Amino acid sequence: MILGAIIGYLILVASIGLVANRLLRGTGEDYFVASRSIGAFVLLMSLFGTHMTAFAILGASGEAYHSGVGVFALMASSSAFVVPVVFFVVGTRIWRIGKEQGFLTQVQFFRHRYGDDRFGLALFLVLVALMIPYLLIGVMGAGITLSEITEQQVPQWMGGLLVCVVIAIYVCSGGLRGTAWVNTFQTLVFGLIGVATFWVVSQRMGGLESAMQKVAGVSPDLLIRGEKLSWVKVISYTFVPLSVGMFPHMFMHWLTAKSGKAFKSTVIFYPVCIAVVWIPSVLLGVLGVVDFPGLQGPAANSVLVRMVSLHAPGLLGGLLAAGVFAAIMSSLDSQSLSLGTMFTHDVVRHYGLHDKMSEKQQVMVGRAFVLLVLTVTYLLSLVVQRSIFKLGIWSFTGFAALIPLVIAALYWKRSSRVGAWLCLLTVVVGWVYFYIQAGKIPGYTVFGLMPVVVLTVTSSLSMVLGSFFFPNAQSDH
Amino acid sequence: MSTKAKSWTTGLVLMVVYLLHVDFGAGQNGSLVWGMPVSLWYHVGYCFLVVFVMVGVVRWAWPLDEGDDR
């Protein structure tokens, strides 16, 4: 039943990509940014689906199992505020400049803004390096989820392979239009399945009120934020969602908007989408302590799967698996396409074949790179250790700390290429230093603050000081 | 109101909303209301507060021109 639901679901999403292929005009702009034709609803759904990973379903419930409802404050309501503000402040302006200048990638924007080819290359390398662990999380997460949900009947390598093959089909055939359509469908799937799972499980436990009373009896500390999640930690976590301002896949989706108006719904309704997905996940994690007490460490990530197996086995288990796959694929597809786009335009076209590639060849090269990215990611997922999940969290830290780059590029005319270089170097050096420190000291913080806060503040200072002391000879903005 | 004044006012409003994310008192209240603890209700309410604020910000201080919205 579970495997049947997953395979049925995967066939369905691959079909959506194949339908989108019929609308493909064969031009680079159509394949890479859907001819900038995406309307308000699909933009909201595709941006939200791209941002939410499997963590929002499995990881959030696992964290809530250990830390209680405070997880919602830490990760959900902080994103509910920060992400729409970043879309409002950064996304809208990037869309307008991208449309005016015909940009398809982040690197093209920064190269043009600071007039420095080597900076563009350095930024490209940093963005790719930060994206690799993020991609690996998706592929490895699919393998682990499928294996756990089917009680180890399906090996881990199979889940990752299935996801990579299906993504390759719909991304290569449908381009960004196909990806946006599939993401819209997948976002609706994992949102609805999360709510349905929560409803069924809480009803089987005697209703939400009664189930939560049981939690209050067993672990009352899970119903408050508590001292474990101090307000300093809560503030620290608000820096993490700043990463959306520098994710290459978010940048790519912004460029697809049909008009500036399309952003309005996204800016307004994003917090509602966050609430709909995160409330069921967090509450189900907390309810898990009643039926499955004593889960240690990462074992709690399977609490949702265990709850469904206990209270609603069969079809709901299959649907939950499909929901988790939807959350994983809706991020992985955009990430692999954005890397494919960057390789095509920032390396192949920029360094050798700028005027020599036809529109058709651009699409072919883009597809080839998407396949390459997925193949390399899949092969890496077979050899790296599970500790890569920790590296994934650090990927967000790196992207968040790069936010001064885009803010200064858009809003500060005096920001200079030296400032941009210093900002980038500060992030690279600081990231490596903090990563090593965190490896040595569990729960590492800097005066109680997460490294992302210190790194973002220092990279901002580097940008300001570099631009102040080494201004550009002539402003090119 | 000038564009600059609008930008500053919007920034100020957003800063106040950001500060409200810290739930000092409510975060420690585990009493159940309709099955959910008050600490969680606070943040669910916060999400909807952000919706209302963003409606105002979009209407009042939208950064793009009319031509961009077509």
Coordinates of C-alpha atoms in Angstrom, one line a residue:
Chain A
M1 CA 0.0 0.0 0.0
I2 CA 2.7 2.5 1.0
L3 CA 5.0 1.7 -1.9
G4 CA 2.0 1.8 -4.3
A5 CA 1.0 5.2 -3.1
I6 CA 4.6 6.5 -3.5
I7 CA 5.0 5.1 -7.0
G8 CA 1.6 6.4 -8.0
Y9 CA 2.5 9.8 -6.7
L10 CA 5.9 9.8 -8.5
I11 CA 4.3 8.9 -11.8
L12 CA 1.8 11.7 -11.3
V13 CA 4.4 14.4 -10.8
A14 CA 6.5 13.2 -13.7
S15 CA 3.4 13.4 -15.9
I16 CA 2.9 17.1 -14.9
G17 CA 6.5 17.8 -16.1
L18 CA 5.8 16.1 -19.4
V19 CA 2.6 18.1 -19.9
A20 CA 4.6 21.3 -19.3
N21 CA 7.1 20.1 -22.0
R22 CA 4.3 20.7 -24.6
L23 CA 4.3 24.4 -23.8
L24 CA 8.1 24.7 -24.0
R25 CA 9.1 27.3 -26.6
G26 CA 12.6 25.9 -27.0
T27 CA 14.3 29.2 -25.9
G28 CA 16.8 29.6 -23.1
E29 CA 14.6 32.2 -21.3
D30 CA 11.6 29.9 -21.5
Y31 CA 13.4 26.9 -20.2
F32 CA 15.4 28.7 -17.4
V33 CA 12.8 31.3 -16.2
A34 CA 9.5 30.2 -17.9
S35 CA 9.6 33.3 -20.1
R36 CA 8.9 35.4 -16.9
S37 CA 5.2 34.3 -17.1
I38 CA 4.3 32.8 -13.7
G39 CA 1.3 34.3 -12.0
A40 CA 0.6 35.1 -8.3
F41 CA -0.8 31.7 -7.1
V42 CA 1.9 29.5 -8.7
L43 CA 4.6 31.9 -7.6
L44 CA 3.4 31.7 -4.0
M45 CA 3.1 27.9 -4.1
S46 CA 6.4 27.4 -5.9
L47 CA 8.4 29.7 -3.6
F48 CA 6.9 28.2 -0.5
G49 CA 7.4 24.6 -1.7
T50 CA 10.9 25.3 -2.7
H51 CA 11.7 26.8 0.7
M52 CA 10.1 24.0 2.7
T53 CA 12.1 20.8 2.9
A54 CA 11.3 17.5 4.5
F55 CA 12.5 19.1 7.7
A56 CA 9.2 21.0 8.0
I57 CA 7.4 17.6 8.2
L58 CA 9.8 15.1 9.8
G59 CA 12.4 17.3 11.4
A60 CA 9.9 19.7 13.0
S61 CA 8.0 16.9 14.7
G62 CA 11.3 15.4 15.9
E63 CA 12.5 18.7 17.3
A64 CA 9.1 19.3 18.9
Y65 CA 9.2 15.8 20.5
H66 CA 12.4 16.9 22.3
S67 CA 11.9 20.7 22.8
G68 CA 8.1 21.2 22.8
V69 CA 6.0 23.8 21.1
G70 CA 8.7 26.4 21.4
V71 CA 10.1 24.9 18.1
F72 CA 7.3 26.8 16.3
A73 CA 8.7 30.1 17.7
L74 CA 12.2 29.2 16.9
M75 CA 11.8 28.1 13.3
A76 CA 8.2 28.8 12.0
S77 CA 7.0 32.2 13.2
S78 CA 10.5 33.6 12.7
S79 CA 10.3 32.5 9.0
A80 CA 6.7 33.8 8.9
F81 CA 8.1 37.3 9.4
V82 CA 11.6 37.3 7.9
V83 CA 10.8 35.5 4.6
P84 CA 8.0 37.8 3.4
V85 CA 10.1 40.9 4.4
V86 CA 13.0 39.5 2.3
F87 CA 10.7 39.0 -0.6
F88 CA 9.4 42.5 -0.2
V89 CA 12.8 44.2 0.2
V90 CA 15.0 42.0 -2.1
G91 CA 12.8 39.8 -4.3
T92 CA 10.7 42.6 -5.9
R93 CA 13.8 44.7 -6.8
I94 CA 15.7 41.7 -8.1
W95 CA 12.7 40.8 -10.3
R96 CA 12.6 44.3 -11.8
I97 CA 16.3 44.5 -12.5
G98 CA 16.4 40.9 -13.8
K99 CA 13.6 41.8 -16.2
E100 CA 15.2 45.0 -17.4
Q101 CA 18.7 43.5 -17.8
G102 CA 17.7 40.0 -18.9
F103 CA 19.5 38.3 -16.0
L104 CA 19.0 34.6 -15.5
T105 CA 21.3 34.0 -12.6
Q106 CA 22.4 35.6 -9.3
V107 CA 26.1 35.7 -10.5
Q108 CA 25.1 37.7 -13.6
F109 CA 23.5 40.3 -11.4
F110 CA 26.5 40.7 -9.0
R111 CA 29.0 40.6 -11.9
H112 CA 27.1 43.5 -13.5
R113 CA 26.6 45.4 -10.3
Y114 CA 30.2 45.3 -9.2
G115 CA 31.8 45.1 -12.6
D116 CA 34.2 42.4 -11.5
D117 CA 34.5 39.1 -13.4
R118 CA 36.6 37.4 -10.8
F119 CA 34.1 38.3 -8.0
G120 CA 31.4 36.6 -10.1
L121 CA 33.5 33.4 -10.3
A122 CA 34.3 33.4 -6.6
L123 CA 30.7 33.9 -5.7
F124 CA 29.7 31.1 -8.1
L125 CA 32.1 28.7 -6.3
V126 CA 30.9 29.7 -2.8
L127 CA 27.2 29.3 -3.8
V128 CA 27.9 25.9 -5.4
A129 CA 29.8 24.8 -2.3
L130 CA 27.0 25.9 0.0
M131 CA 24.4 24.2 -2.2
I132 CA 26.0 20.7 -2.2
P133 CA 25.1 19.7 1.4
Y134 CA 21.6 21.2 0.9
L135 CA 21.1 19.0 -2.2
L136 CA 22.4 16.0 -0.3
I137 CA 19.9 16.4 2.5
G138 CA 17.1 16.0 0.0
V139 CA 18.5 12.8 -1.7
M140 CA 19.5 11.2 1.6
G141 CA 16.3 12.2 3.3
A142 CA 14.3 10.5 0.5
G143 CA 16.3 7.3 1.0
I144 CA 16.0 7.3 4.8
T145 CA 12.3 8.1 4.7
L146 CA 11.4 5.4 2.2
S147 CA 13.4 2.9 4.2
E148 CA 11.8 3.8 7.5
I149 CA 8.2 4.0 6.2
T150 CA 8.5 0.6 4.6
E151 CA 10.2 -0.8 7.7
Q152 CA 13.5 -1.4 5.9
Q153 CA 11.8 -3.4 3.1
V154 CA 13.1 -0.9 0.6
P155 CA 16.9 -0.1 0.8
Q156 CA 18.0 3.5 1.3
W157 CA 19.7 3.8 -2.1
M158 CA 16.4 3.1 -3.8
G159 CA 14.6 6.1 -2.3
G160 CA 17.3 8.5 -3.4
L161 CA 17.5 7.0 -6.9
L162 CA 13.7 7.2 -7.4
V163 CA 13.6 10.9 -6.4
C164 CA 16.5 11.7 -8.7
V165 CA 15.1 9.9 -11.7
V166 CA 11.6 11.5 -11.3
I167 CA 13.1 15.0 -10.8
A168 CA 15.4 14.5 -13.9
I169 CA 12.3 13.6 -15.9
Y170 CA 10.2 16.6 -15.0
V171 CA 12.9 19.2 -14.7
C172 CA 14.6 18.3 -18.0
S173 CA 11.3 18.0 -19.9
G174 CA 9.4 21.0 -18.4
G175 CA 12.2 23.4 -17.4
L176 CA 11.2 26.0 -14.8
R177 CA 7.6 26.1 -15.9
G178 CA 7.3 22.4 -15.3
T179 CA 9.2 22.7 -12.0
A180 CA 6.9 25.6 -10.9
W181 CA 3.7 23.6 -11.8
V182 CA 5.0 20.4 -10.0
N183 CA 6.0 22.5 -7.0
T184 CA 2.5 24.0 -6.8
F185 CA 1.0 20.6 -6.8
Q186 CA 3.5 19.2 -4.3
T187 CA 3.0 22.2 -1.9
L188 CA -0.7 21.5 -1.9
V189 CA -0.1 17.8 -1.4
F190 CA 2.2 18.1 1.6
G191 CA 0.1 20.9 3.2
L192 CA -3.2 19.0 2.9
I193 CA -1.6 15.7 4.0
G194 CA -0.1 17.3 7.0
V195 CA -3.5 18.7 8.1
A196 CA -5.2 15.4 7.4
T197 CA -2.7 13.4 9.3
F198 CA -3.0 15.7 12.3
W199 CA -6.8 15.5 12.2
V200 CA -6.9 11.7 12.0
V201 CA -4.3 11.0 14.6
S202 CA -5.7 13.6 17.2
Q203 CA -9.2 12.2 16.7
R204 CA -8.0 8.6 17.3
M205 CA -6.3 9.9 20.5
G206 CA -9.7 11.1 21.8
G207 CA -9.6 14.7 20.3
L208 CA -6.9 17.4 20.6
E209 CA -8.0 18.7 24.0
S210 CA -7.9 15.2 25.6
A211 CA -4.6 14.3 23.9
M212 CA -2.9 17.5 25.0
Q213 CA -4.1 16.9 28.5
K214 CA -2.2 13.6 28.4
V215 CA 0.9 15.5 27.3
A216 CA 0.4 18.0 30.2
G217 CA 0.4 15.0 32.5
V218 CA 3.5 13.4 31.1
S219 CA 5.7 16.3 30.0
P220 CA 4.2 19.7 30.9
D221 CA 7.5 21.4 29.9
L222 CA 6.7 20.6 26.3
L223 CA 3.8 23.0 26.3
I224 CA 5.9 26.1 27.0
R225 CA 9.0 27.6 25.3
G226 CA 10.9 27.1 28.6
E227 CA 14.4 28.0 29.6
K228 CA 16.0 25.6 27.1
L229 CA 14.9 27.9 24.3
S230 CA 16.0 31.2 25.7
W231 CA 14.9 34.5 24.1
V232 CA 18.5 35.0 23.0
K233 CA 18.2 31.7 21.1
V234 CA 14.9 32.8 19.6
I235 CA 16.4 36.0 18.3
S236 CA 19.4 34.1 17.0
Y237 CA 17.1 31.9 14.9
T238 CA 15.5 34.9 13.2
F239 CA 18.8 35.3 11.3
V240 CA 18.6 31.8 9.7
P241 CA 15.7 32.6 7.3
L242 CA 17.6 35.5 5.9
S243 CA 19.2 32.8 3.8
V244 CA 16.3 33.0 1.4
G245 CA 17.7 36.3 0.1
M246 CA 20.8 34.5 -1.3
F247 CA 19.5 31.0 -2.2
P248 CA 20.1 30.6 -6.0
H249 CA 16.9 28.7 -6.4
M250 CA 14.8 31.5 -4.8
F251 CA 16.5 34.0 -7.0
M252 CA 15.6 31.9 -10.0
H253 CA 11.9 31.7 -9.0
W254 CA 11.7 35.5 -8.3
L255 CA 12.7 36.0 -12.0
T256 CA 9.8 33.9 -13.2
A257 CA 7.1 36.4 -12.0
K258 CA 4.8 37.7 -14.7
S259 CA 4.5 41.1 -13.0
G260 CA 5.4 42.9 -9.8
K261 CA 1.8 42.4 -8.7
A262 CA 2.4 38.6 -8.6
F263 CA 4.7 39.2 -5.5
K264 CA 1.9 40.8 -3.5
S265 CA 0.1 37.5 -2.7
T266 CA 3.4 35.8 -1.7
V267 CA 4.3 38.6 0.6
I268 CA 0.9 38.6 2.3
F269 CA 0.0 34.9 2.5
Y270 CA 3.4 33.3 3.2
P271 CA 2.9 33.4 7.0
V272 CA -0.5 31.5 6.5
C273 CA 1.3 28.8 4.5
I274 CA 3.9 28.5 7.3
A275 CA 1.2 28.1 10.0
V276 CA -0.7 25.5 8.0
V277 CA 2.3 23.3 7.5
W278 CA 4.1 23.8 10.8
I279 CA 1.3 23.6 13.4
P280 CA 0.3 20.0 12.6
S281 CA 4.0 18.9 12.5
V282 CA 4.8 20.5 15.8
L283 CA 1.7 19.3 17.6
L284 CA 2.1 15.7 16.3
G285 CA 5.7 15.7 17.6
V286 CA 4.5 16.8 21.0
L287 CA 1.7 14.2 21.0
G288 CA 4.3 11.6 20.2
V289 CA 5.6 11.6 23.8
V290 CA 2.3 10.0 24.9
D291 CA 2.6 6.9 22.7
F292 CA 6.4 6.7 22.2
P293 CA 8.2 8.0 25.3
G294 CA 12.0 7.8 25.5
L295 CA 13.1 8.3 21.9
Q296 CA 16.7 9.5 21.9
G297 CA 18.3 12.0 19.5
P298 CA 17.6 11.6 15.8
A299 CA 15.3 8.6 16.5
A300 CA 12.6 11.3 17.3
N301 CA 12.6 12.2 13.6
S302 CA 10.6 9.1 13.0
V303 CA 7.9 10.0 15.6
L304 CA 5.5 11.1 12.9
V305 CA 5.8 7.9 10.9
R306 CA 5.4 5.9 14.2
M307 CA 2.2 7.9 15.1
V308 CA 0.7 7.2 11.7
S309 CA 1.6 3.5 11.8
L310 CA 0.0 3.2 15.3
H311 CA -3.2 5.3 14.8
A312 CA -3.9 5.1 11.0
P313 CA -1.9 2.4 9.2
G314 CA -2.5 1.7 5.5
L315 CA -3.6 4.4 3.2
L316 CA -2.6 7.3 5.5
G317 CA 0.9 5.9 5.8
G318 CA 1.2 5.8 2.0
L319 CA -0.1 9.4 1.8
L320 CA 2.2 10.6 4.5
A321 CA 5.1 9.1 2.5
A322 CA 3.9 10.8 -0.6
G323 CA 3.7 14.1 1.4
V324 CA 7.3 13.7 2.6
F325 CA 8.5 13.0 -0.9
A326 CA 6.6 16.1 -2.1
A327 CA 8.4 18.3 0.4
I328 CA 11.8 16.8 -0.6
M329 CA 11.3 17.0 -4.3
S330 CA 9.8 20.5 -4.3
S331 CA 13.1 21.8 -3.0
L332 CA 15.5 19.4 -4.8
D333 CA 14.1 20.1 -8.3
S334 CA 14.6 23.9 -8.1
Q335 CA 18.0 23.5 -6.5
S336 CA 19.2 21.2 -9.3
L337 CA 17.7 23.4 -12.0
S338 CA 19.3 26.6 -10.5
L339 CA 22.7 24.9 -10.4
G340 CA 22.2 23.7 -14.0
T341 CA 21.3 27.3 -15.0
M342 CA 24.3 28.7 -13.3
F343 CA 26.7 26.2 -14.9
T344 CA 25.2 26.9 -18.3
H345 CA 25.2 30.7 -18.1
D346 CA 27.9 31.6 -15.6
V347 CA 30.5 29.1 -16.8
V348 CA 29.8 27.7 -20.3
R349 CA 28.3 30.8 -21.9
H350 CA 30.3 33.4 -19.9
Y351 CA 33.8 31.8 -20.4
G352 CA 33.6 30.5 -23.9
L353 CA 30.5 30.3 -25.9
H354 CA 28.7 33.6 -25.3
D355 CA 27.6 34.4 -28.8
K356 CA 28.0 30.9 -30.2
M357 CA 25.2 29.0 -28.5
S358 CA 21.8 28.9 -30.1
E359 CA 18.7 28.9 -27.9
K360 CA 18.3 25.2 -28.5
Q361 CA 21.8 24.5 -27.5
Q362 CA 21.4 26.5 -24.3
V363 CA 18.4 24.3 -23.3
M364 CA 20.4 21.2 -24.2
V365 CA 23.4 22.3 -22.1
G366 CA 21.0 23.3 -19.2
R367 CA 19.4 19.8 -19.3
A368 CA 22.8 18.1 -19.4
F369 CA 23.9 20.0 -16.3
V370 CA 20.7 19.2 -14.4
L371 CA 21.4 15.5 -15.1
L372 CA 25.1 16.0 -14.0
V373 CA 24.1 17.7 -10.8
L374 CA 21.6 15.0 -9.9
T375 CA 24.0 12.2 -10.8
V376 CA 26.8 13.7 -8.7
T377 CA 24.5 14.4 -5.8
Y378 CA 23.1 10.8 -5.9
L379 CA 26.6 9.3 -6.0
L380 CA 27.7 11.5 -3.1
S381 CA 24.7 10.5 -1.1
L382 CA 25.8 6.8 -1.3
V383 CA 29.2 7.5 0.2
V384 CA 28.9 10.4 2.7
Q385 CA 27.9 9.8 6.3
R386 CA 24.7 10.9 7.9
S387 CA 26.5 13.7 9.7
I388 CA 26.0 15.6 6.5
F389 CA 22.7 16.7 8.0
K390 CA 24.7 18.9 10.4
L391 CA 26.5 20.4 7.4
G392 CA 23.1 21.1 5.9
I393 CA 22.3 23.4 8.8
W394 CA 25.6 25.2 8.2
S395 CA 24.6 25.7 4.6
F396 CA 21.8 28.0 5.8
T397 CA 24.2 29.8 8.0
G398 CA 26.5 30.6 5.0
F399 CA 23.7 31.8 2.8
A400 CA 22.2 34.0 5.6
A401 CA 25.6 35.6 6.2
L402 CA 25.8 36.6 2.5
I403 CA 22.6 38.7 2.8
P404 CA 24.6 42.0 3.2
L405 CA 25.9 41.5 -0.4
V406 CA 22.5 41.7 -2.0
I407 CA 21.1 44.4 0.4
A408 CA 24.1 46.6 -0.3
A409 CA 24.0 45.9 -4.1
L410 CA 20.4 47.0 -4.2
Y411 CA 20.2 49.8 -1.7
W412 CA 23.7 51.3 -1.2
K413 CA 25.0 53.1 -4.3
R414 CA 28.4 53.5 -2.6
S415 CA 28.9 49.8 -1.9
S416 CA 32.1 48.9 -3.8
R417 CA 33.7 45.8 -5.2
V418 CA 36.3 45.8 -2.4
G419 CA 33.4 45.8 0.1
A420 CA 31.8 42.9 -1.8
W421 CA 35.1 41.0 -1.8
L422 CA 35.6 41.6 1.9
C423 CA 32.1 40.5 2.7
L424 CA 32.5 37.3 0.7
L425 CA 35.9 36.5 2.3
T426 CA 34.6 37.2 5.8
V427 CA 31.8 34.7 5.2
V428 CA 34.2 32.0 3.9
V429 CA 36.8 32.4 6.6
G430 CA 34.3 32.9 9.4
W431 CA 32.2 29.9 8.2
V432 CA 35.2 27.6 8.2
Y433 CA 36.3 28.8 11.6
F434 CA 32.9 28.4 13.3
Y435 CA 32.3 25.1 11.6
I436 CA 35.6 23.7 13.1
Q437 CA 34.8 25.2 16.5
A438 CA 31.3 23.7 16.5
G439 CA 32.8 20.3 15.7
K440 CA 35.0 20.5 18.8
I441 CA 32.4 22.0 21.2
P442 CA 28.9 20.5 21.1
G443 CA 26.2 23.2 21.3
Y444 CA 28.8 25.9 20.4
T445 CA 27.7 29.5 20.7
V446 CA 29.4 32.9 20.8
F447 CA 28.3 34.6 24.0
G448 CA 25.1 32.7 23.8
L449 CA 24.5 33.7 20.1
M450 CA 24.4 31.3 17.2
P451 CA 27.4 31.7 14.8
V452 CA 24.9 32.9 12.1
V453 CA 24.4 36.1 14.0
V454 CA 28.1 36.8 14.5
L455 CA 28.8 35.9 10.9
T456 CA 26.0 38.1 9.5
V457 CA 27.1 41.1 11.6
T458 CA 30.8 40.7 10.7
S459 CA 30.1 40.3 7.0
S460 CA 27.9 43.5 7.1
L461 CA 30.7 45.4 8.8
S462 CA 33.2 44.1 6.2
M463 CA 30.9 45.4 3.4
V464 CA 30.5 48.8 5.1
L465 CA 34.2 49.3 5.9
G466 CA 35.5 47.9 2.6
S467 CA 33.1 50.2 0.7
F468 CA 33.9 53.2 2.9
F469 CA 37.7 53.0 2.7
F470 CA 37.9 51.6 -0.9
P471 CA 35.2 53.2 -2.9
N472 CA 34.8 52.4 -6.6
A473 CA 36.4 54.9 -8.9
Q474 CA 33.1 55.3 -10.7
S475 CA 29.8 54.1 -9.5
D476 CA 28.3 51.5 -11.9
H477 CA 24.9 51.1 -10.3
Chain B
M1 CA 4.3 61.7 2.5
S2 CA 7.6 61.5 0.7
T3 CA 9.0 58.1 -0.5
K4 CA 11.8 58.4 2.0
A5 CA 9.4 59.1 4.9
K6 CA 7.3 56.1 3.8
S7 CA 10.4 53.9 3.7
W8 CA 11.4 55.0 7.3
T9 CA 7.9 54.5 8.6
T10 CA 7.6 51.1 7.0
G11 CA 11.0 50.1 8.5
L12 CA 9.9 51.3 11.9
V13 CA 6.6 49.3 11.8
L14 CA 8.5 46.2 10.7
M15 CA 11.0 46.6 13.5
V16 CA 8.2 46.7 16.1
V17 CA 6.6 43.6 14.5
Y18 CA 10.1 41.9 14.7
L19 CA 10.4 42.7 18.4
L20 CA 6.9 41.3 19.1
H21 CA 8.3 37.9 18.0
V22 CA 9.9 37.6 21.4
D23 CA 7.1 36.2 23.5
F24 CA 8.5 37.0 27.0
G25 CA 5.4 36.2 29.1
A26 CA 3.2 34.1 26.8
G27 CA 6.1 31.7 26.0
Q28 CA 6.0 30.4 29.6
N29 CA 2.2 29.9 29.7
G30 CA 1.3 26.2 29.0
S31 CA -2.5 26.5 29.8
L32 CA -4.6 24.8 27.2
V33 CA -7.1 26.8 25.2
W34 CA -9.1 24.8 22.6
G35 CA -6.5 22.1 22.9
M36 CA -3.4 24.3 22.2
P37 CA -1.1 25.8 24.8
V38 CA -1.2 29.7 25.1
S39 CA 2.6 29.7 24.2
L40 CA 1.7 28.3 20.8
W41 CA -1.4 30.4 20.3
Y42 CA 0.8 33.5 20.7
H43 CA 3.0 32.5 17.7
V44 CA 0.0 31.4 15.6
G45 CA -1.5 34.9 16.4
Y46 CA 1.9 36.4 15.5
C47 CA 1.7 34.8 12.0
F48 CA -1.6 36.4 11.4
L49 CA -0.4 39.7 12.7
V50 CA 2.3 39.6 10.1
V51 CA -0.3 38.9 7.4
F52 CA -2.3 42.1 8.4
V53 CA 0.9 44.2 8.6
M54 CA 2.1 43.0 5.2
V55 CA -1.4 43.8 3.7
G56 CA -0.8 47.4 5.0
V57 CA 2.8 47.5 3.8
V58 CA 1.9 46.2 0.3
R59 CA -0.9 48.7 0.0
W60 CA 1.0 51.7 1.4
A61 CA 4.7 51.2 0.5
W62 CA 4.8 48.9 -2.5
P63 CA 8.3 49.4 -4.0
L64 CA 7.4 48.8 -7.7
D65 CA 5.8 51.2 -10.2
E66 CA 2.4 50.7 -11.7
G67 CA 4.0 49.7 -15.0
D68 CA 5.8 46.8 -13.2
D69 CA 2.5 45.6 -11.8
R70 CA 0.9 45.0 -15.2

